[in-house]
Coordinates of C-alpha atoms in Angstrom, one line a residue:
M1 CA 180.3 -92.7 -128.6
L2 CA 183.7 -91.7 -127.2
A3 CA 186.5 -94.0 -126.1
L4 CA 187.9 -92.5 -122.9
T5 CA 191.4 -93.7 -122.6
L6 CA 194.4 -92.0 -121.2
T7 CA 194.5 -88.7 -119.3
A8 CA 197.2 -86.5 -117.9
C9 CA 198.3 -86.9 -114.3
G10 CA 196.0 -85.5 -111.7
G11 CA 192.9 -86.7 -113.6
A12 CA 190.2 -89.2 -112.6
S13 CA 191.3 -91.9 -110.2
N14 CA 190.9 -94.7 -112.8
A15 CA 192.9 -92.9 -115.5
V16 CA 196.3 -93.9 -116.6
D17 CA 199.1 -91.6 -115.5
V18 CA 201.0 -90.6 -118.7
C19 CA 203.6 -88.2 -117.2
A20 CA 205.9 -88.2 -114.3
Q21 CA 204.3 -86.2 -111.5
S22 CA 207.3 -83.9 -111.3
A23 CA 207.1 -83.1 -115.0
C24 CA 203.3 -82.4 -115.0
V25 CA 202.6 -78.7 -115.4
T26 CA 198.9 -77.8 -116.1
N27 CA 198.7 -76.2 -119.5
F28 CA 196.0 -75.5 -122.2
S29 CA 197.3 -75.6 -125.8
D30 CA 196.7 -76.5 -129.4
A31 CA 193.0 -75.6 -129.5
V32 CA 191.5 -76.4 -132.9
Y33 CA 188.0 -75.4 -134.0
Q34 CA 185.9 -78.4 -135.0
N35 CA 182.4 -77.2 -135.8
G36 CA 179.5 -75.1 -134.7
L37 CA 175.7 -75.7 -134.3
L38 CA 173.0 -73.2 -134.8
L39 CA 170.2 -73.7 -132.2
A40 CA 166.8 -72.3 -133.1
G41 CA 166.0 -69.0 -131.4
G42 CA 162.3 -70.0 -130.9
A43 CA 163.1 -73.4 -129.4
L44 CA 161.2 -74.3 -126.1
D45 CA 162.4 -76.1 -123.0
L46 CA 160.5 -78.9 -121.1
S47 CA 158.7 -76.7 -118.6
S48 CA 155.0 -75.7 -118.7
G49 CA 153.7 -72.3 -119.6
T50 CA 153.5 -70.0 -122.6
A51 CA 155.9 -70.1 -125.5
T52 CA 157.5 -66.9 -124.2
E53 CA 158.0 -68.4 -120.7
R54 CA 159.5 -71.5 -122.2
R55 CA 161.8 -70.0 -124.8
L56 CA 165.4 -71.3 -124.4
G57 CA 167.8 -68.6 -123.5
Y58 CA 170.8 -70.8 -124.2
F59 CA 174.1 -70.4 -122.6
S60 CA 174.9 -67.9 -120.0
D61 CA 177.1 -70.7 -118.9
I62 CA 177.8 -74.4 -119.7
Y63 CA 179.1 -77.1 -117.4
Y64 CA 180.1 -80.7 -118.1
D65 CA 179.9 -83.0 -115.1
P66 CA 182.5 -85.7 -115.9
S67 CA 181.4 -88.1 -113.1
R68 CA 177.9 -88.3 -114.5
K69 CA 178.7 -87.5 -118.1
Q70 CA 176.0 -84.8 -118.1
W71 CA 175.9 -81.4 -119.8
W72 CA 174.2 -78.4 -118.2
G73 CA 173.2 -75.1 -119.9
L74 CA 172.3 -72.1 -117.8
S75 CA 169.8 -69.5 -118.8
D76 CA 169.9 -66.0 -117.2
R77 CA 167.1 -63.9 -115.8
G78 CA 164.9 -64.3 -118.8
P79 CA 163.8 -62.0 -121.7
G80 CA 163.1 -58.4 -120.7
G81 CA 166.1 -57.2 -118.7
G82 CA 164.5 -57.8 -115.3
V83 CA 161.1 -56.4 -116.0
L84 CA 159.2 -59.6 -117.1
Q85 CA 158.0 -62.5 -115.0
Y86 CA 160.4 -65.4 -115.6
D87 CA 161.1 -68.4 -113.3
T88 CA 164.9 -68.8 -113.6
R89 CA 166.1 -72.3 -114.6
V90 CA 168.8 -74.5 -115.9
Q91 CA 168.6 -77.1 -118.8
R92 CA 170.3 -80.4 -118.8
F93 CA 171.1 -81.3 -122.3
E94 CA 172.7 -84.0 -124.4
V95 CA 174.8 -83.7 -127.5
D96 CA 176.6 -86.2 -129.7
I97 CA 180.4 -86.0 -130.1
S98 CA 182.2 -87.5 -133.0
A99 CA 185.6 -89.2 -132.8
T100 CA 187.2 -85.9 -134.0
G101 CA 185.4 -83.8 -131.4
A102 CA 182.6 -82.3 -133.5
V103 CA 179.2 -81.8 -131.9
S104 CA 175.7 -82.6 -133.2
N105 CA 172.2 -83.4 -132.3
F106 CA 171.7 -81.0 -129.4
R107 CA 168.6 -81.8 -127.3
V108 CA 167.2 -80.7 -123.9
V109 CA 166.4 -83.7 -121.6
Q110 CA 165.5 -81.9 -118.4
T111 CA 164.5 -78.4 -117.3
V112 CA 165.1 -77.6 -113.6
K113 CA 163.7 -74.4 -112.1
F114 CA 165.3 -72.7 -109.1
M115 CA 162.9 -72.7 -106.2
Q116 CA 162.7 -71.9 -102.4
G117 CA 159.9 -74.2 -101.3
T118 CA 157.0 -73.5 -103.6
Q119 CA 158.3 -70.0 -104.6
P120 CA 160.5 -69.5 -107.7
F121 CA 163.7 -67.5 -107.9
N122 CA 162.6 -64.9 -110.4
G123 CA 164.3 -62.8 -113.0
F124 CA 162.5 -59.6 -111.8
A125 CA 164.9 -56.9 -110.6
P126 CA 164.9 -56.5 -106.8
N127 CA 161.9 -54.4 -105.6
P128 CA 162.4 -52.7 -103.2
T129 CA 165.9 -52.2 -104.6
N130 CA 167.7 -52.6 -101.2
V131 CA 166.2 -56.1 -100.6
L132 CA 167.6 -58.9 -102.7
G133 CA 164.9 -61.5 -101.8
R134 CA 164.5 -64.2 -104.5
A135 CA 165.6 -61.9 -107.4
F136 CA 168.0 -64.0 -109.4
D137 CA 170.1 -63.4 -112.5
P138 CA 172.0 -66.6 -112.8
E139 CA 175.2 -66.4 -114.9
G140 CA 177.6 -69.3 -113.8
I141 CA 177.0 -72.9 -112.9
V142 CA 179.2 -75.8 -111.6
I143 CA 178.3 -79.2 -110.1
N144 CA 179.9 -80.0 -106.7
P145 CA 181.8 -83.2 -107.2
K146 CA 181.3 -84.2 -103.6
N147 CA 177.5 -84.3 -103.6
G148 CA 176.2 -83.4 -107.0
N149 CA 174.6 -80.2 -105.9
L150 CA 174.4 -77.2 -108.1
L151 CA 176.4 -74.0 -107.3
V152 CA 175.1 -71.0 -109.2
S153 CA 176.4 -67.5 -109.3
D154 CA 174.2 -64.4 -109.6
E155 CA 174.6 -60.9 -110.9
Y156 CA 172.1 -59.1 -108.7
G157 CA 173.8 -59.7 -105.3
P158 CA 176.4 -60.6 -106.4
S159 CA 175.5 -64.0 -104.8
L160 CA 176.6 -67.6 -104.8
Y161 CA 173.8 -70.0 -104.1
E162 CA 173.6 -73.8 -103.7
F163 CA 170.7 -75.9 -104.9
D164 CA 170.0 -79.6 -104.8
R165 CA 169.5 -81.5 -108.0
T166 CA 165.8 -80.8 -108.1
G167 CA 166.5 -77.0 -108.0
Q168 CA 165.6 -76.5 -104.3
F169 CA 167.5 -73.8 -102.6
L170 CA 169.9 -75.0 -99.9
R171 CA 171.9 -72.0 -98.8
A172 CA 173.8 -68.8 -99.9
S173 CA 177.5 -68.2 -99.4
T174 CA 178.5 -65.0 -97.7
T175 CA 179.3 -62.2 -100.2
P176 CA 182.2 -60.0 -99.1
S177 CA 180.8 -56.7 -97.9
G178 CA 183.1 -54.7 -100.3
L179 CA 181.3 -56.2 -103.3
I180 CA 177.8 -55.3 -102.2
P181 CA 176.5 -52.4 -104.5
R182 CA 175.9 -49.5 -102.1
N183 CA 176.3 -45.9 -101.2
T184 CA 179.2 -45.5 -98.9
T185 CA 177.8 -42.4 -97.2
T186 CA 174.3 -43.8 -96.4
S187 CA 175.2 -47.5 -96.4
V188 CA 172.0 -48.1 -98.5
A189 CA 172.3 -50.8 -101.1
N190 CA 170.7 -50.8 -104.5
F191 CA 170.8 -54.3 -106.1
A192 CA 168.7 -53.3 -109.1
S193 CA 170.7 -50.5 -110.6
D194 CA 173.6 -48.2 -110.1
T195 CA 171.5 -45.3 -109.0
G196 CA 172.8 -43.9 -105.7
N197 CA 175.6 -46.5 -105.5
T198 CA 179.2 -45.4 -105.1
A199 CA 180.9 -48.7 -104.4
G200 CA 180.6 -52.4 -105.0
K201 CA 179.7 -54.3 -108.2
R202 CA 178.1 -52.4 -111.1
T203 CA 174.7 -53.3 -112.3
N204 CA 174.6 -56.3 -114.6
R205 CA 178.3 -56.8 -113.8
G206 CA 178.1 -59.2 -110.8
F207 CA 179.3 -62.8 -110.5
E208 CA 179.5 -63.8 -114.1
G209 CA 182.1 -66.6 -114.1
L210 CA 182.1 -69.6 -111.8
A211 CA 184.5 -72.5 -111.4
I212 CA 185.1 -75.2 -108.8
S213 CA 188.2 -77.0 -107.7
A214 CA 188.5 -80.7 -108.6
D215 CA 188.0 -81.8 -105.0
G216 CA 184.9 -79.6 -104.5
A217 CA 186.5 -77.7 -101.7
F218 CA 186.6 -74.3 -103.3
A219 CA 184.4 -72.3 -105.7
Y220 CA 185.7 -69.3 -107.6
A221 CA 183.3 -66.6 -108.6
M222 CA 184.4 -63.8 -110.9
L223 CA 182.9 -60.3 -111.3
Q224 CA 182.2 -59.4 -114.9
S225 CA 184.2 -56.1 -114.7
A226 CA 185.6 -53.5 -112.3
M227 CA 183.6 -52.3 -109.3
L228 CA 182.2 -48.8 -109.0
N229 CA 185.0 -47.7 -106.6
E230 CA 187.7 -49.3 -108.7
G231 CA 187.2 -47.5 -112.0
G232 CA 183.7 -48.7 -112.9
G233 CA 183.3 -48.6 -116.7
N234 CA 186.8 -47.3 -117.1
G235 CA 188.4 -49.9 -114.8
I236 CA 190.4 -52.9 -116.1
Y237 CA 190.6 -55.0 -112.9
N238 CA 188.1 -57.7 -112.1
R239 CA 187.9 -59.6 -108.8
I240 CA 187.9 -63.4 -108.4
V241 CA 186.5 -64.4 -105.1
K242 CA 187.5 -67.8 -103.6
F243 CA 184.8 -69.4 -101.5
D244 CA 185.2 -72.3 -99.0
V245 CA 182.3 -74.5 -100.2
T246 CA 181.8 -76.1 -96.8
T247 CA 181.5 -72.9 -94.8
G248 CA 180.3 -70.6 -97.6
A249 CA 182.9 -68.0 -96.5
A250 CA 185.0 -66.0 -98.9
V251 CA 188.7 -66.9 -98.1
A252 CA 190.5 -64.8 -100.7
Q253 CA 190.2 -62.4 -103.6
Y254 CA 192.4 -62.0 -106.6
A255 CA 192.8 -59.3 -109.3
Y256 CA 192.5 -60.0 -113.0
A257 CA 193.5 -57.4 -115.6
M258 CA 191.4 -57.2 -118.7
D259 CA 192.8 -56.2 -122.0
K260 CA 190.9 -52.9 -121.9
A261 CA 187.8 -51.3 -120.4
D262 CA 185.9 -49.8 -123.3
Q263 CA 183.3 -51.5 -125.6
G264 CA 181.6 -53.2 -122.6
Q265 CA 184.7 -55.3 -122.0
G266 CA 184.2 -58.0 -119.4
I267 CA 184.6 -61.7 -118.6
S268 CA 181.9 -64.2 -119.3
A269 CA 183.2 -67.5 -118.1
L270 CA 185.7 -69.1 -115.7
V271 CA 186.8 -72.7 -115.9
S272 CA 189.2 -74.6 -113.6
L273 CA 192.0 -76.6 -115.1
G274 CA 193.5 -77.6 -111.7
N275 CA 196.6 -76.6 -109.9
D276 CA 195.5 -72.9 -109.6
K277 CA 195.1 -72.6 -113.3
F278 CA 191.9 -71.5 -115.1
L279 CA 190.4 -70.5 -118.5
V280 CA 188.9 -67.1 -118.7
L281 CA 186.6 -65.9 -121.5
E282 CA 187.0 -62.2 -122.0
R283 CA 184.9 -60.3 -124.6
N284 CA 183.5 -57.0 -125.7
N285 CA 179.9 -56.2 -126.6
R286 CA 180.4 -56.2 -130.3
G287 CA 178.8 -58.7 -132.8
I288 CA 175.4 -59.8 -133.8
G289 CA 172.9 -59.3 -130.9
P290 CA 169.7 -57.4 -130.0
G291 CA 170.9 -53.8 -129.8
A292 CA 174.5 -54.7 -130.3
T293 CA 177.0 -52.8 -132.4
L294 CA 178.5 -55.2 -135.1
A295 CA 182.2 -54.2 -135.4
T296 CA 184.6 -55.2 -134.2
A297 CA 184.0 -58.4 -132.2
A298 CA 186.7 -59.5 -129.7
K299 CA 186.1 -62.8 -127.9
V300 CA 189.2 -64.4 -126.5
V301 CA 189.9 -67.3 -124.0
Y302 CA 193.0 -67.0 -121.9
Q303 CA 194.8 -69.3 -119.4
I304 CA 195.5 -67.6 -116.1
D305 CA 197.4 -68.7 -113.0
L306 CA 196.6 -67.8 -109.5
A307 CA 199.9 -69.0 -108.1
G308 CA 201.8 -66.0 -106.8
A309 CA 198.8 -63.6 -107.0
V310 CA 198.2 -61.7 -103.8
D311 CA 195.0 -61.7 -101.8
V312 CA 193.3 -58.4 -102.5
S313 CA 190.4 -58.8 -100.0
G314 CA 191.4 -55.6 -98.1
V315 CA 192.9 -53.8 -101.1
T316 CA 191.3 -51.1 -103.3
L317 CA 192.4 -51.9 -106.8
P318 CA 193.6 -49.2 -109.2
A319 CA 191.3 -48.4 -112.2
T320 CA 194.2 -48.8 -114.7
G321 CA 197.9 -49.2 -114.8
A322 CA 200.1 -52.0 -113.4
F323 CA 199.2 -54.0 -110.3
A324 CA 202.1 -56.3 -109.3
G325 CA 199.9 -58.7 -107.4
A326 CA 197.5 -59.5 -110.2
V327 CA 197.0 -63.1 -111.5
K328 CA 199.3 -64.1 -114.3
K329 CA 197.6 -64.0 -117.7
G330 CA 198.9 -66.3 -120.5
A331 CA 198.7 -66.1 -124.3
K332 CA 195.5 -66.3 -126.2
G333 CA 194.1 -69.8 -126.1
M334 CA 191.1 -69.5 -128.3
D335 CA 189.9 -66.7 -130.5
L336 CA 186.1 -67.3 -130.7
A337 CA 185.4 -64.5 -133.2
A338 CA 187.7 -66.0 -135.7
N339 CA 185.5 -69.0 -136.3
T340 CA 182.2 -68.0 -137.8
L341 CA 179.2 -69.7 -139.5
P342 CA 178.0 -68.9 -143.0
A343 CA 174.4 -69.1 -141.7
L344 CA 175.2 -66.0 -139.6
G345 CA 176.8 -64.3 -142.5
N346 CA 180.2 -65.2 -141.1
K347 CA 179.7 -62.7 -138.3
S348 CA 180.5 -63.3 -134.7
P349 CA 177.6 -63.4 -132.1
E350 CA 177.9 -60.7 -129.5
K351 CA 177.6 -62.8 -126.4
W352 CA 180.0 -65.8 -126.2
E353 CA 179.4 -66.7 -122.5
G354 CA 179.7 -70.4 -121.8
V355 CA 182.8 -72.6 -121.8
A356 CA 183.1 -76.2 -120.6
I357 CA 185.7 -78.8 -120.8
G358 CA 184.0 -82.0 -122.0
P359 CA 185.1 -85.6 -122.4
Q360 CA 188.6 -86.7 -123.5
L361 CA 189.0 -88.2 -126.9
A362 CA 190.9 -91.3 -127.8
N363 CA 193.8 -89.3 -129.0
G364 CA 194.2 -87.7 -125.5
N365 CA 192.8 -84.3 -126.4
Y366 CA 189.7 -82.8 -124.7
V367 CA 186.6 -81.5 -126.2
V368 CA 186.0 -77.8 -125.3
V369 CA 182.4 -76.6 -125.9
V370 CA 181.6 -72.9 -126.1
G371 CA 178.1 -71.4 -126.3
T372 CA 176.4 -68.1 -126.8
D373 CA 173.7 -66.2 -124.9
N374 CA 171.2 -65.0 -127.5
D375 CA 169.3 -62.8 -125.0
Y376 CA 166.2 -64.7 -126.0
S377 CA 166.4 -62.5 -129.2
V378 CA 164.5 -59.8 -127.2
T379 CA 165.1 -56.1 -126.8
Q380 CA 163.1 -53.3 -125.2
N381 CA 162.3 -49.7 -125.9
A382 CA 162.8 -46.7 -123.7
T383 CA 159.5 -47.4 -121.7
G384 CA 160.6 -51.0 -121.0
T385 CA 158.2 -52.6 -123.6
Q386 CA 159.6 -55.9 -124.9
F387 CA 160.0 -56.9 -128.6
D388 CA 161.2 -59.9 -130.4
V389 CA 164.1 -59.1 -132.7
Y390 CA 164.2 -60.8 -136.2
F391 CA 167.4 -60.7 -138.2
Q392 CA 168.4 -61.2 -141.8
F393 CA 171.9 -62.5 -141.2
T394 CA 173.2 -62.0 -144.7
D395 CA 172.8 -58.2 -144.4
A396 CA 175.9 -56.2 -143.8
D397 CA 174.7 -55.2 -140.3
P398 CA 171.8 -57.5 -139.3
F399 CA 170.7 -55.5 -136.4
A400 CA 170.5 -52.2 -138.4
T401 CA 168.1 -53.9 -140.8
S402 CA 166.3 -56.0 -138.2
I403 CA 162.6 -56.2 -137.6
Q404 CA 160.9 -56.0 -134.2
C405 CA 157.5 -57.5 -133.2
P406 CA 155.7 -57.5 -129.9
I407 CA 157.1 -60.4 -127.9
G408 CA 155.4 -63.6 -128.8
S409 CA 153.6 -62.1 -131.8
T410 CA 154.4 -61.8 -135.5
N411 CA 151.9 -59.0 -136.0
A412 CA 152.3 -55.2 -135.6
C413 CA 155.9 -55.5 -136.6
F414 CA 158.3 -52.6 -137.6
F415 CA 161.8 -51.9 -138.8
T416 CA 164.2 -51.3 -135.9
A417 CA 166.0 -48.4 -137.6
S418 CA 163.0 -46.4 -138.8
N419 CA 160.0 -47.7 -136.8
A420 CA 158.2 -48.0 -140.1
P421 CA 155.5 -50.8 -140.1
T422 CA 156.4 -53.9 -142.0
T423 CA 155.4 -57.5 -142.5
L424 CA 157.6 -60.2 -141.2
T425 CA 158.8 -62.6 -143.9
S426 CA 160.6 -66.0 -143.8
A427 CA 163.8 -64.3 -144.7
Y428 CA 164.1 -63.1 -141.1
G429 CA 164.6 -65.2 -138.0
L430 CA 165.1 -64.9 -134.3
L431 CA 168.8 -64.9 -133.2
P432 CA 169.9 -68.5 -132.7
G433 CA 172.1 -69.9 -130.0
V434 CA 175.4 -71.2 -131.1
L435 CA 177.2 -74.2 -129.7
A436 CA 180.8 -74.5 -130.9
A437 CA 183.2 -77.4 -130.4
F438 CA 187.0 -77.2 -130.2
T439 CA 189.6 -79.8 -129.3
A440 CA 192.6 -78.9 -127.2
K441 CA 195.6 -80.5 -125.4
I442 CA 195.3 -79.9 -121.6
T443 CA 198.4 -81.2 -119.9
A444 CA 197.9 -82.3 -116.3
Y445 CA 194.2 -81.4 -116.4
V446 CA 192.6 -82.1 -113.0
S447 CA 188.9 -82.7 -113.6
P448 CA 186.2 -82.4 -110.9

């Protein structure tokens, strides 16, 4: 459906070079919103099992494989926050793209579960808590252009795993010891929660973003926010870890400064542009979501540059303040909260998490697809019991007026705010996923 014509220098080998090599400076600019799709909150994937086990979790990350022209959408550890059985998986999907870059007709064409032999990588939190095992909370995905294998980043470890195209585990990269969540006095790790930990990544704040260099030589995994010993919830500096894909060793670390540390601020995606430049999706935890506070949503994509950044592998980062060796952060490239859908009451979803650079259009611009993680439209109470959350999106605060029902059921429902019993009506729906399309000029983009 697309005419793939010219590309900037450093692109695919069969592309036409449209700028002198000396004048090519990788840069992301002129992003224009095209459209957004609402994807049903109750849609099912192509695996077997119950409807709850097959519910699409949508986009913890999105990746476009340009050599195979394939889209991948990653689900995380499943509904339930690590307390429910869920075989982790990734969806290969297709989507139509118009000549202007608008997307339509989303459909899942393959569901791939992550396995080690006959045993699945499961969303259950590690138990015992100091043994990672096959506990898996996948958050970032790329395709190695050298061999087509899947590299997937995980929040529990934090870990970087390699799988073949059938989902079979091949190997794990070596996580730098300083990132392991642990007690520095006892040296005991707790991968399941922050209890007892004094250093390393925070719970649910492991490797969130993942990118790969165009030649497949290096993968870049990014922590969602600051480590426990670098400010924790009050810290603004995240770490980007550069891995040698061949050896699995971490070869460098870089510091990224977030805009702020409050309101759950963190990064959700990392995308390589080539030549040490990347896109970073930074957001807070405001917007429409199960349990989320509505106002005020901040979801921004920045371009960053690693050139000149210092290796902080052996450095303890400050919680706040200036750090001269941090990566260079450019101007705002996309404001995701500024483009809303009437069907969601013109309110931003809480969790914009996936960003992918798609095909090049005939006019030379690229399609940039951004997606939300809808958390399976599930929340839990204080005892860990899971409930589906149904929203009426035209309400001023859809979560405040939402209805909860036992997961997989539409009976025994109650209002979230009051716990008063109620009957679910067609005016309420599960939180959908959102897939939004932008177009942008990317000078000297180097695609994998």
